[in-house]
Amino acid sequence: FFSTMESVLRLFIDDLVPEMKGRPDVKLQRNEMNVLELHGVVDIRHATRLNIAVHRFLRESGEQQVSRKHLRIVVPKVRLGDVTTERERQVLAQHTENPDHLDPETIIDMPEWNADFVRASDRRSRAHIKPRYAQDDDATVDAVAAFVAEHCRRANGIVVHTGAGISAAAGIATYREGHDKSIAVSAALPTFAHYALVALARMGAVDYVCSQNVDGLHRRSGLPADKLSELHGNSYIETCGCCAPPMEFVRPYDVYSNKRPDPRYWGRYVQGPDGRRAIEANTDLTENERRSGIHHITGRACPRSGGALRDSVIHFGENLPTHALEEASRRARAAPLNLVIGSSLLVRPASKLPFAGAGPVAIVAMSCTGSDTAALKCGGVLLRASADAVMERVVRHLGLERFANRPELMDVLHGRVRQRDQAVLQSDGDVPYDGGADGGVVPEALLTGAPSAMAMDVSAPLLQLRQTHEPTRDGQHRWSLSLETVEGHADALQCVKSVSFNLHPTFTPSVYDVRQPPFRVGPFIGWGTFNVKVVVDMGPDTPEICTKFPLTFECSEKVLPVATAA
């Protein structure tokens, strides 16, 4: 039996990695615990397809594990002088503080798989080199997309970690390309990959997104705030620490660059008594501002409390937001797969988050990252491809045939983003950003026919939630929500003692307890959607019903059945 399983695994490997067929580089054998082990050496360029072959073998054979403990992943070596100029060697030596990089005879890892070349190509440094990119073939792109899609179908949904590369198609240059080739953040619109993540989050395939970007494109694409940790902040959001809980206000412009000409609050840098830079302001500084020496005062005042508003961008030397980091870590630990898109994984602590869990790590980037070998050793995959190309294949594998990367679709989605931006502008941005189940950007019709990653257990429901909606003349939306009986079960409402509707915390009040029919709240007026938590008290002898209703502004009426029994 054991010999048969080893032969089957070899067939999977030979089929997906023909470069290894008939070669003795990798051997299969059983250890004393009867666990299959891979022994030998594999070229890093073949390791992704090898891991996918092992994954398919485990899925088809019922085998529990294939150990990679004795498998060594190697990067092809080259002579430094054959792949660099003299100036590039000087820059490499400067960035790495390694004088061996001055010698053209030095043997190094191939530049496309060498993290030293990634660090040295950072254009924020005056001295930098040309970035080295690679591109995988279509077969590998599709194999990795299928690998990701398979993990998306698991109960929890995957966690996605995004860096500058996901926004490259929007015209925002990465650190490897330089700001001279970038459009302004305020002129950028979300990419197909951004919208695809919203669609996958809607169907339960993506559980959470952790982003290092400050361009705000995840929120503008419609990803709800409770599905996102913006570890380095958001250029479009300013916050008020005087409110409890702290309020967020979204603007259709970069809040730090767009200062008020007549600011109520101001902050400026002056020379302190010790000769160092200090902050002078007409409002109390936060603990973070006093510690870091960086002020975030935008000049605008909170429309609720009157306190000073501050931008949310995290600069070098400042601590990451505690809640965002803790939630990102918690989600990553529980994920069946952590998918990295467009990040070099060179900045801590974000670079460690994808490896917090026990599941594999998939890395999609155009250049080498600081964790390529670590991902492969854990059974993960690497892919040299653009974010849009990969996400297009992933949504196709998940059955979202209508969500194809076409100009017509992008025009529709971009138009909806601009419409929402205009609604924010008309309100002067003084409507707290309430995130949303989809933010009103991705139409529900595009998700029809897609299998849900989380099957709902709703059998013979007696109750239902009904939302009514109509647009207002100023671009906002009027809506109400009620609990009612399903047709033919009019007596079911007699068992309901009370209904609690938990709205977004920006509402005052944010919780409505309705203790007699009709069990209805509203009408309310706003421009963003969110999940309403609904708790139904059925009396002391029956467990309460707790569910979430995702608001939508796509139609005049939406009905959601409520499970009344486990």
XYZ file of C-alpha atoms in Angstrom, residues 2-449:
448
model
C 2.762 2.401 0.973
C 4.632 1.746 -2.250
C 1.430 2.404 -4.191
C 0.888 5.771 -2.478
C 4.454 6.800 -3.220
C 3.941 5.900 -6.877
C 0.698 7.888 -7.001
C 2.403 10.968 -5.532
C 5.196 10.600 -8.072
C 2.584 10.597 -10.859
C 1.063 13.837 -9.532
C 4.510 15.453 -9.395
C 5.548 14.256 -12.858
C 2.289 15.552 -14.323
C 2.534 19.059 -12.859
C 6.328 19.444 -12.768
C 7.643 17.784 -15.952
C 11.071 19.343 -15.318
C 11.482 16.885 -12.419
C 10.344 13.769 -14.275
C 12.930 10.997 -14.169
C 15.379 13.092 -12.148
C 16.759 11.889 -8.800
C 16.768 15.390 -7.233
C 13.691 14.637 -5.114
C 13.024 11.238 -3.558
C 9.985 9.890 -1.713
C 10.184 7.643 1.313
C 8.322 6.687 4.486
C 9.645 7.537 7.932
C 9.249 5.445 11.074
C 5.794 7.016 11.644
C 4.659 5.911 8.154
C 4.532 9.541 6.989
C 5.551 10.229 3.408
C 8.605 12.492 3.190
C 10.161 14.485 0.372
C 13.958 14.313 0.375
C 16.404 16.190 -1.795
C 16.720 19.519 -3.577
C 14.185 21.466 -5.646
C 14.713 24.589 -7.750
C 12.651 27.471 -6.316
C 11.152 28.006 -9.781
C 9.601 24.510 -9.611
C 8.648 24.467 -5.918
C 5.216 26.071 -6.371
C 4.019 23.440 -8.827
C 5.543 20.720 -6.627
C 3.505 21.950 -3.649
C 0.317 22.094 -5.720
C 0.969 18.514 -6.865
C 1.346 17.434 -3.222
C -1.838 19.307 -2.311
C -3.798 17.557 -5.066
C -2.382 14.201 -4.005
C -3.500 14.745 -0.399
C -6.961 15.787 -1.552
C -7.422 12.767 -3.826
C -5.664 10.037 -1.836
C -6.885 10.670 1.679
C -3.282 10.709 2.905
C -2.968 13.030 5.911
C 0.473 14.525 5.443
C 3.543 14.807 3.238
C 6.567 16.129 5.128
C 8.942 18.661 3.540
C 11.314 18.619 6.501
C 14.131 17.125 4.440
C 13.428 19.075 1.244
C 15.832 21.887 0.437
C 14.658 24.745 -1.797
C 17.486 26.372 -3.733
C 17.775 29.514 -5.835
C 19.899 29.293 -9.012
C 23.257 31.039 -8.659
C 24.783 33.588 -11.031
C 27.978 35.602 -11.251
C 27.274 39.127 -9.962
C 29.174 40.766 -12.807
C 26.945 39.025 -15.376
C 23.721 40.586 -14.069
C 24.755 44.033 -12.785
C 26.624 47.165 -13.780
C 29.411 48.635 -11.664
C 27.070 51.325 -10.349
C 24.458 48.728 -9.378
C 27.099 46.808 -7.444
C 27.964 49.985 -5.547
C 24.304 50.541 -4.664
C 23.899 46.907 -3.600
C 26.944 47.149 -1.348
C 25.573 50.360 0.169
C 22.104 48.931 0.883
C 23.339 45.583 2.224
C 26.516 46.886 3.902
C 28.247 43.933 2.269
C 31.534 44.776 0.485
C 31.395 41.456 -1.410
C 28.759 43.054 -3.637
C 31.484 45.286 -5.105
C 33.265 42.253 -6.558
C 31.888 41.163 -9.971
C 33.161 37.617 -9.301
C 30.865 37.171 -6.295
C 28.322 34.375 -6.765
C 24.797 35.373 -5.716
C 21.202 34.176 -5.905
C 19.488 35.037 -9.191
C 18.263 38.698 -8.947
C 14.606 37.800 -9.609
C 14.717 35.690 -6.416
C 17.058 37.837 -4.344
C 15.621 40.077 -1.600
C 18.768 42.243 -1.624
C 17.801 43.428 -5.116
C 14.306 44.310 -3.873
C 15.700 46.454 -1.049
C 18.178 48.152 -3.375
C 15.466 49.039 -5.928
C 13.428 51.127 -3.458
C 13.132 54.520 -5.150
C 12.582 56.303 -1.859
C 16.369 56.065 -1.564
C 18.439 58.467 -3.638
C 20.666 55.581 -4.747
C 18.656 52.706 -6.202
C 18.831 50.119 -8.968
C 16.436 48.921 -11.624
C 13.896 46.420 -10.216
C 14.031 42.806 -11.398
C 10.645 41.336 -12.282
C 9.608 37.862 -13.388
C 6.452 36.485 -15.032
C 5.006 32.988 -14.650
C 3.278 31.264 -17.557
C -0.514 30.975 -17.899
C -0.581 27.352 -16.749
C 1.112 28.246 -13.462
C -1.152 31.280 -12.967
C -4.215 29.090 -13.434
C -2.892 26.346 -11.139
C -2.247 28.849 -8.340
C -5.649 30.502 -8.879
C -7.337 27.092 -8.569
C -5.322 26.431 -5.386
C -6.515 29.746 -3.891
C -10.129 29.179 -4.996
C -10.206 25.755 -3.361
C -9.226 27.284 -0.016
C -11.808 30.055 -0.528
C -14.533 27.395 -0.437
C -13.625 26.360 3.091
C -15.829 27.403 5.982
C -13.985 30.444 7.324
C -12.897 32.035 4.052
C -9.317 33.128 3.409
C -7.465 36.198 4.692
C -5.836 38.498 2.123
C -2.802 40.709 2.801
C -2.327 43.525 0.280
C 0.557 45.842 -0.521
C 1.295 48.490 -3.127
C 1.178 45.964 -5.981
C -2.614 45.616 -5.869
C -2.954 49.324 -6.724
C -0.379 49.337 -9.530
C -3.076 48.902 -12.203
C -4.760 52.046 -10.831
C -1.688 54.059 -11.824
C -0.215 54.351 -8.322
C 3.445 53.409 -8.650
C 4.990 50.967 -6.203
C 8.121 51.842 -4.265
C 10.109 50.003 -6.926
C 8.808 52.251 -9.746
C 8.994 55.706 -8.212
C 6.578 58.563 -7.636
C 7.576 60.283 -10.876
C 5.607 57.569 -12.704
C 2.579 57.677 -10.406
C -0.739 59.464 -10.628
C -2.091 61.264 -7.568
C -3.886 59.044 -5.066
C -6.953 61.288 -5.337
C -7.122 60.596 -9.098
C -6.953 56.806 -8.727
C -9.909 54.431 -8.856
C -10.038 50.848 -7.519
C -8.642 48.057 -9.680
C -10.372 44.862 -10.732
C -8.565 43.064 -7.897
C -10.070 45.500 -5.365
C -13.591 44.905 -6.669
C -13.013 41.136 -6.830
C -12.119 41.060 -3.130
C -15.403 42.847 -2.362
C -17.323 40.244 -4.367
C -15.534 37.357 -2.641
C -16.128 38.920 0.778
C -19.825 39.215 -0.069
C -20.061 35.486 -0.848
C -18.015 34.438 2.197
C -14.930 33.326 0.255
C -12.776 36.100 1.770
C -13.045 36.511 5.524
C -10.793 39.532 5.991
C -8.312 41.882 4.296
C -5.168 43.302 5.936
C -3.710 46.180 3.924
C -0.489 48.167 4.186
C -1.769 50.734 1.671
C -2.923 54.246 2.565
C -4.604 54.927 -0.804
C -8.095 54.153 0.536
C -9.014 52.063 -2.511
C -10.250 49.093 -0.472
C -12.843 51.233 1.307
C -13.763 53.111 -1.869
C -14.245 49.809 -3.721
C -16.950 48.897 -1.204
C -15.117 46.639 1.248
C -16.846 47.081 4.625
C -14.890 48.447 7.551
C -15.486 45.302 9.620
C -13.735 43.232 6.936
C -10.601 45.383 6.776
C -7.548 46.358 8.822
C -5.773 49.348 7.274
C -2.537 48.875 9.171
C -0.899 52.058 7.890
C -4.036 54.218 7.812
C -6.152 55.756 5.052
C -5.460 59.022 3.226
C -9.192 59.711 2.873
C -10.169 59.286 6.519
C -9.802 61.634 9.450
C -10.730 60.720 12.979
C -12.023 62.356 16.136
C -10.597 61.025 19.386
C -12.945 63.194 21.449
C -15.950 61.062 20.495
C -16.738 57.775 22.204
C -16.381 55.552 20.323
C -13.903 57.469 18.108
C -15.584 58.676 14.911
C -14.254 58.267 11.365
C -15.068 60.790 8.652
C -14.455 59.991 5.000
C -13.582 62.689 2.476
C -13.378 62.438 -1.315
C -9.841 63.875 -1.121
C -6.520 63.353 0.654
C -7.269 64.784 4.097
C -3.655 65.681 4.896
C -2.938 67.492 1.630
C -6.242 69.389 1.590
C -5.850 71.802 4.480
C -8.559 74.310 5.345
C -7.639 77.895 4.382
C -9.192 79.057 7.676
C -8.432 76.168 10.056
C -10.131 76.021 13.421
C -7.255 73.895 14.656
C -3.683 74.064 13.450
C -0.344 72.428 14.062
C 3.088 73.364 12.763
C 6.702 72.380 13.226
C 9.052 74.724 15.064
C 12.529 74.501 16.528
C 12.396 73.418 20.152
C 14.568 74.689 23.021
C 16.992 71.807 22.450
C 17.347 72.665 18.762
C 15.247 69.707 17.623
C 11.998 69.839 15.700
C 8.936 70.329 17.904
C 5.190 70.689 17.360
C 3.315 73.907 18.096
C -0.497 73.648 18.036
C -3.643 75.370 19.311
C -5.037 72.077 20.624
C -3.756 69.368 22.933
C -1.409 66.895 21.266
C -2.120 63.186 21.443
C 0.249 60.812 23.206
C 1.317 59.466 19.803
C 2.095 62.995 18.529
C 4.151 63.824 21.610
C 6.093 60.568 21.370
C 6.707 60.510 17.599
C 7.078 64.243 16.993
C 4.655 63.997 14.032
C 1.365 65.899 14.109
C -1.799 64.781 12.307
C -4.007 67.877 12.724
C -5.946 68.572 9.510
C -7.559 71.867 10.566
C -11.149 70.632 10.467
C -13.399 70.209 13.492
C -15.608 67.242 14.346
C -19.257 68.101 13.574
C -20.322 66.044 16.602
C -17.984 67.060 19.432
C -16.190 70.078 17.977
C -12.827 68.417 18.657
C -9.833 68.529 16.330
C -9.880 66.046 13.453
C -6.691 64.189 12.563
C -5.517 62.200 9.557
C -5.139 58.459 10.091
C -1.900 57.776 8.166
C 0.832 55.950 10.103
C 4.361 57.241 9.489
C 7.677 55.498 10.110
C 8.428 55.623 13.816
C 4.760 55.492 14.833
C 2.947 52.515 16.308
C 0.370 50.680 14.225
C -3.249 50.991 15.413
C -3.652 48.409 18.171
C -7.138 47.168 17.299
C -6.380 46.860 13.569
C -3.200 44.875 14.252
C -4.815 42.585 16.832
C -7.818 41.850 14.611
C -5.574 41.189 11.605
C -3.499 38.763 13.667
C -6.576 36.973 15.015
C -8.079 36.505 11.549
C -4.759 35.389 10.033
C -4.290 32.720 12.711
C -7.691 31.184 11.934
C -7.467 31.358 8.127
C -7.275 28.178 6.008
C -5.033 30.183 3.644
C -3.291 33.548 3.880
C -3.013 35.164 0.443
C -0.443 37.935 -0.083
C -1.023 40.264 -3.051
C 1.524 42.862 -4.130
C 3.629 43.095 -0.972
C 7.393 42.682 -0.663
C 6.912 41.415 2.931
C 9.914 43.416 4.088
C 8.201 45.662 6.677
C 7.351 44.327 10.121
C 5.008 43.532 11.758
C 2.806 43.249 8.650
C 5.295 40.868 7.009
C 4.793 38.308 9.794
C 0.982 38.267 9.773
C 0.545 35.827 6.825
C 2.553 33.226 8.759
C 0.535 33.515 11.973
C -1.701 30.530 11.180
C -1.187 26.843 10.490
C -2.460 27.007 6.900
C -0.375 27.596 3.766
C 0.666 31.015 2.455
C 0.195 32.055 -1.182
C 2.313 34.998 -2.378
C 1.420 36.906 -5.559
C 3.985 39.560 -6.482
C 5.924 40.728 -9.517
C 9.249 40.593 -7.666
C 10.952 38.629 -4.912
C 9.700 39.004 -1.340
C 11.396 38.552 1.986
C 9.462 35.338 2.676
C 9.487 33.308 -0.552
C 11.308 30.275 0.835
C 9.363 30.368 4.110
C 6.060 30.171 2.206
C 7.239 27.244 0.083
C 8.602 25.298 3.057
C 5.143 25.499 4.675
C 3.413 24.038 1.621
C 2.495 27.402 0.128
C 2.896 28.808 -3.363
C 4.589 31.722 -5.139
C 3.368 33.429 -8.271
C 4.980 36.111 -10.390
C 1.933 37.799 -11.916
C -0.197 40.930 -11.598
C -2.949 41.159 -8.996
C -5.674 41.631 -11.622
C -4.577 38.596 -13.661
C -4.678 36.312 -10.628
C -7.959 37.586 -9.182
C -9.620 37.270 -12.589
C -8.758 33.550 -12.582
C -9.814 33.096 -8.941
C -13.316 34.523 -9.457
C -13.699 32.359 -12.558
C -12.797 29.211 -10.594
C -15.386 30.220 -7.983
C -18.161 30.430 -10.570
C -18.526 34.223 -10.821
C -18.843 34.139 -14.593
C -20.582 37.527 -14.717
C -17.763 39.159 -12.759
C -15.246 39.146 -15.602
C -12.557 41.797 -16.029
C -14.155 43.660 -18.932
C -14.079 47.403 -19.730
C -17.890 47.507 -19.512
C -17.877 46.133 -15.963
C -15.082 48.439 -14.829
C -16.943 51.460 -16.240
C -20.041 50.512 -14.228
C -18.121 49.968 -10.993
C -16.028 53.121 -11.420
C -19.232 55.064 -12.045
C -20.713 53.798 -8.795
C -17.577 54.822 -6.886
C -17.755 58.325 -8.375
C -21.453 58.521 -7.483
C -20.703 57.646 -3.877
C -17.812 60.128 -3.787
C -20.244 62.805 -4.962
C -22.710 61.913 -2.200
C -19.928 62.353 0.358
C -18.926 65.669 -1.193
C -22.508 66.972 -1.097
C -22.697 66.202 2.615
C -19.370 68.041 3.055
C -17.990 64.768 4.380
C -19.681 65.282 7.741
C -21.530 61.980 7.525
C -19.514 59.403 9.510
C -18.320 56.647 7.217
C -20.410 53.601 8.037
C -18.603 51.071 5.863
C -21.216 48.774 4.468
C -21.970 45.251 3.403
C -20.840 46.341 -0.038
C -20.691 50.116 0.267
C -23.198 50.282 -2.587
C -20.512 49.601 -5.216
C -20.718 45.935 -6.280
C -24.259 45.146 -7.518
C -25.846 42.016 -6.101
C -26.834 40.932 -9.607
C -23.169 40.241 -10.398
C -23.034 37.643 -7.630
C -26.048 35.606 -8.712
C -25.304 31.998 -9.444
